[in-house]
Amino acid sequence: MLSNRFPEDPAQLQPAPLWRRLAAMFYDSILLIAVWMVTTMIYMLLRGMVIGSEAMQIEADAGKNIGDPLLSSSLFLATFFFFAYFWRRIGQTLGMQVWRIRIQNPDGFKVNWSQCLLRFFGAAASAVCLGLGYLWVLWDKEKLSWHDRFSLSRVVYVPAKPSEKKKKK
């Protein structure tokens, strides 16, 4: 049975610095663009199968494809599930793995689905407020962003294990 607790002692882990969080966000944004491209391709293929390529061409010529609410909803869900899947499964997106940061509960356990949802919407609110929610870690005594506080989670720096340090030498 898989444990929902990370192996490191949560009291020994430091909050992730802002620069690592931003670097991970940059990496993840590149991956997210690829996810959006694949989602859009699948959506357009399915749509073409349902309404036909001729109807799609007529809509494209008339400019009716702009602001498709079903495509927007699909992209929104793909974005949420991209983040929530990694947060729930291993506590890290691919960008977070590169920069050695992880999302976890204060007690060292993995976040649950409701925390992922709160974190996702909290991060969106942080971004909409010109990034203030992200920059909040600079002033917060516990180094928590708005979405950390909303979701009752932490972003911590995970130092390399001694075996990983030896491999680099």
Short mmCIF file of C-alpha atoms in Angstrom, two decimals:
data_model
loop_
_atom_site.label_atom_id
_atom_site.label_comp_id
_atom_site.label_asym_id
_atom_site.label_seq_id
_atom_site.Cartn_x
_atom_site.Cartn_y
_atom_site.Cartn_z
CA MET A 1 0.00 0.00 0.00
CA LEU A 2 1.32 3.43 -0.92
CA SER A 3 1.82 5.90 1.87
CA ASN A 4 0.38 9.40 1.71
CA ARG A 5 3.25 10.67 3.85
CA PHE A 6 6.51 11.96 2.41
CA PRO A 7 9.68 10.39 3.86
CA GLU A 8 11.33 13.61 5.08
CA ASP A 9 10.60 15.09 8.49
CA PRO A 10 8.39 18.14 7.73
CA ALA A 11 9.99 20.10 10.59
CA GLN A 12 13.37 19.80 8.84
CA LEU A 13 12.20 21.18 5.47
CA GLN A 14 12.51 24.88 4.71
CA PRO A 15 9.91 26.90 2.78
CA ALA A 16 10.72 27.09 -0.91
CA PRO A 17 12.16 30.47 -1.90
CA LEU A 18 10.20 32.63 -4.31
CA TRP A 19 12.80 32.33 -7.08
CA ARG A 20 12.50 28.53 -7.08
CA ARG A 21 8.71 28.77 -7.21
CA LEU A 22 8.86 31.18 -10.15
CA ALA A 23 11.42 29.03 -11.99
CA ALA A 24 9.17 25.98 -11.57
CA MET A 25 6.20 28.02 -12.82
CA PHE A 26 8.19 28.94 -15.94
CA TYR A 27 9.01 25.29 -16.65
CA ASP A 28 5.42 24.23 -16.01
CA SER A 29 4.06 26.96 -18.28
CA ILE A 30 6.04 25.48 -21.18
CA LEU A 31 4.63 22.04 -20.42
CA LEU A 32 1.15 23.51 -20.02
CA ILE A 33 1.31 25.02 -23.51
CA ALA A 34 1.96 21.52 -24.85
CA VAL A 35 -1.00 20.18 -22.84
CA TRP A 36 -3.20 22.94 -24.28
CA MET A 37 -2.06 22.13 -27.82
CA VAL A 38 -2.87 18.42 -27.39
CA THR A 39 -6.22 19.23 -25.74
CA THR A 40 -7.13 21.60 -28.57
CA MET A 41 -6.11 19.04 -31.19
CA ILE A 42 -8.24 16.32 -29.59
CA TYR A 43 -11.15 18.74 -29.20
CA MET A 44 -10.95 19.82 -32.86
CA LEU A 45 -10.69 16.21 -34.07
CA LEU A 46 -13.74 15.19 -32.02
CA ARG A 47 -15.64 18.29 -33.12
CA GLY A 48 -14.79 17.55 -36.74
CA MET A 49 -16.11 14.01 -36.35
CA VAL A 50 -19.37 15.32 -34.85
CA ILE A 51 -20.22 18.28 -37.10
CA GLY A 52 -18.03 17.51 -40.11
CA SER A 53 -15.06 19.28 -41.65
CA GLU A 54 -17.22 21.33 -44.04
CA ALA A 55 -19.23 22.82 -41.17
CA MET A 56 -16.01 23.57 -39.29
CA GLN A 57 -14.61 25.35 -42.35
CA ILE A 58 -17.78 27.44 -42.69
CA GLU A 59 -17.58 28.39 -38.99
CA ALA A 60 -13.89 29.25 -39.32
CA ASP A 61 -14.53 31.46 -42.35
CA ALA A 62 -17.32 33.24 -40.47
CA GLY A 63 -15.13 33.73 -37.37
CA LYS A 64 -17.44 31.69 -35.15
CA ASN A 65 -14.60 29.63 -33.62
CA ILE A 66 -13.43 32.56 -31.51
CA GLY A 67 -14.42 32.13 -27.85
CA ASP A 68 -15.77 28.58 -28.06
CA PRO A 69 -17.06 27.94 -24.50
CA LEU A 70 -16.68 24.16 -24.79
CA LEU A 71 -13.04 24.48 -25.87
CA SER A 72 -12.40 27.01 -23.10
CA SER A 73 -13.93 24.64 -20.56
CA SER A 74 -11.83 21.77 -21.89
CA LEU A 75 -8.65 23.83 -21.58
CA PHE A 76 -9.62 24.91 -18.06
CA LEU A 77 -10.20 21.31 -16.97
CA ALA A 78 -6.98 20.13 -18.64
CA THR A 79 -5.08 22.83 -16.75
CA PHE A 80 -6.62 21.86 -13.42
CA PHE A 81 -6.01 18.14 -13.93
CA PHE A 82 -2.43 18.76 -15.09
CA PHE A 83 -1.61 20.40 -11.76
CA ALA A 84 -3.89 18.37 -9.48
CA TYR A 85 -2.67 15.03 -10.84
CA PHE A 86 0.96 15.81 -10.03
CA TRP A 87 0.19 17.53 -6.71
CA ARG A 88 -1.89 14.56 -5.54
CA ARG A 89 0.35 11.81 -6.85
CA ILE A 90 3.87 12.99 -5.98
CA GLY A 91 3.46 16.51 -4.61
CA GLN A 92 5.40 17.96 -7.54
CA THR A 93 4.77 19.02 -11.10
CA LEU A 94 7.60 18.34 -13.53
CA GLY A 95 8.89 21.89 -13.11
CA MET A 96 8.80 21.51 -9.34
CA GLN A 97 10.85 18.30 -9.60
CA VAL A 98 13.59 20.13 -11.49
CA TRP A 99 13.75 22.90 -8.88
CA ARG A 100 13.42 20.47 -5.93
CA ILE A 101 10.26 21.93 -4.42
CA ARG A 102 7.14 20.12 -3.31
CA ILE A 103 3.60 20.82 -2.11
CA GLN A 104 2.59 19.08 1.09
CA ASN A 105 0.52 19.49 4.21
CA PRO A 106 2.25 20.99 7.26
CA ASP A 107 2.35 17.49 8.78
CA GLY A 108 4.21 16.05 5.77
CA PHE A 109 1.30 14.34 4.06
CA LYS A 110 0.20 14.66 0.43
CA VAL A 111 -2.52 17.18 -0.37
CA ASN A 112 -6.04 15.92 -1.12
CA TRP A 113 -8.33 16.76 -4.06
CA SER A 114 -10.16 19.55 -2.25
CA GLN A 115 -6.82 21.16 -1.35
CA CYS A 116 -5.81 20.91 -5.02
CA LEU A 117 -9.00 22.68 -6.03
CA LEU A 118 -8.54 25.43 -3.42
CA ARG A 119 -4.89 25.79 -4.39
CA PHE A 120 -5.74 26.02 -8.11
CA PHE A 121 -8.35 28.76 -7.63
CA GLY A 122 -6.17 30.53 -5.06
CA ALA A 123 -3.27 30.58 -7.51
CA ALA A 124 -5.58 32.01 -10.17
CA ALA A 125 -6.69 34.73 -7.76
CA SER A 126 -3.05 35.41 -6.89
CA ALA A 127 -2.22 35.83 -10.57
CA VAL A 128 -5.24 38.03 -11.30
CA CYS A 129 -4.11 40.38 -8.52
CA LEU A 130 -0.96 41.13 -10.54
CA GLY A 131 0.93 38.33 -8.83
CA LEU A 132 0.55 39.79 -5.35
CA GLY A 133 -0.50 36.41 -3.96
CA TYR A 134 2.78 34.91 -5.18
CA LEU A 135 4.88 37.82 -3.94
CA TRP A 136 3.20 37.51 -0.54
CA VAL A 137 5.89 34.98 0.46
CA LEU A 138 8.33 37.90 0.69
CA TRP A 139 6.36 39.42 3.61
CA ASP A 140 4.74 36.40 5.20
CA LYS A 141 6.44 35.18 8.39
CA GLU A 142 5.88 31.55 7.38
CA LYS A 143 6.79 32.21 3.71
CA LEU A 144 3.32 31.22 2.53
CA SER A 145 1.59 32.48 -0.60
CA TRP A 146 -2.14 33.18 -0.70
CA HIS A 147 -2.86 29.82 -2.30
CA ASP A 148 -0.71 28.08 0.34
CA ARG A 149 -2.93 29.65 3.00
CA PHE A 150 -6.21 28.97 1.12
CA SER A 151 -5.37 25.30 0.67
CA LEU A 152 -3.71 24.79 4.07
CA SER A 153 -0.58 23.49 2.35
CA ARG A 154 3.10 24.40 2.09
CA VAL A 155 5.68 24.59 -0.69
CA VAL A 156 8.94 23.25 0.68
CA TYR A 157 12.47 22.91 -0.63
CA VAL A 158 13.52 19.26 -0.79
CA PRO A 159 17.30 18.95 -0.52
CA ALA A 160 19.12 16.31 -2.53
CA LYS A 161 19.56 12.96 -0.82
CA PRO A 162 23.14 12.01 0.07
CA SER A 163 23.09 9.27 -2.60
CA GLU A 164 22.14 11.87 -5.26
CA LYS A 165 24.94 14.20 -4.16
CA LYS A 166 27.52 11.39 -4.53
CA LYS A 167 26.36 10.63 -8.09
CA LYS A 168 27.06 14.20 -9.18
CA LYS A 169 30.71 14.04 -8.05
#
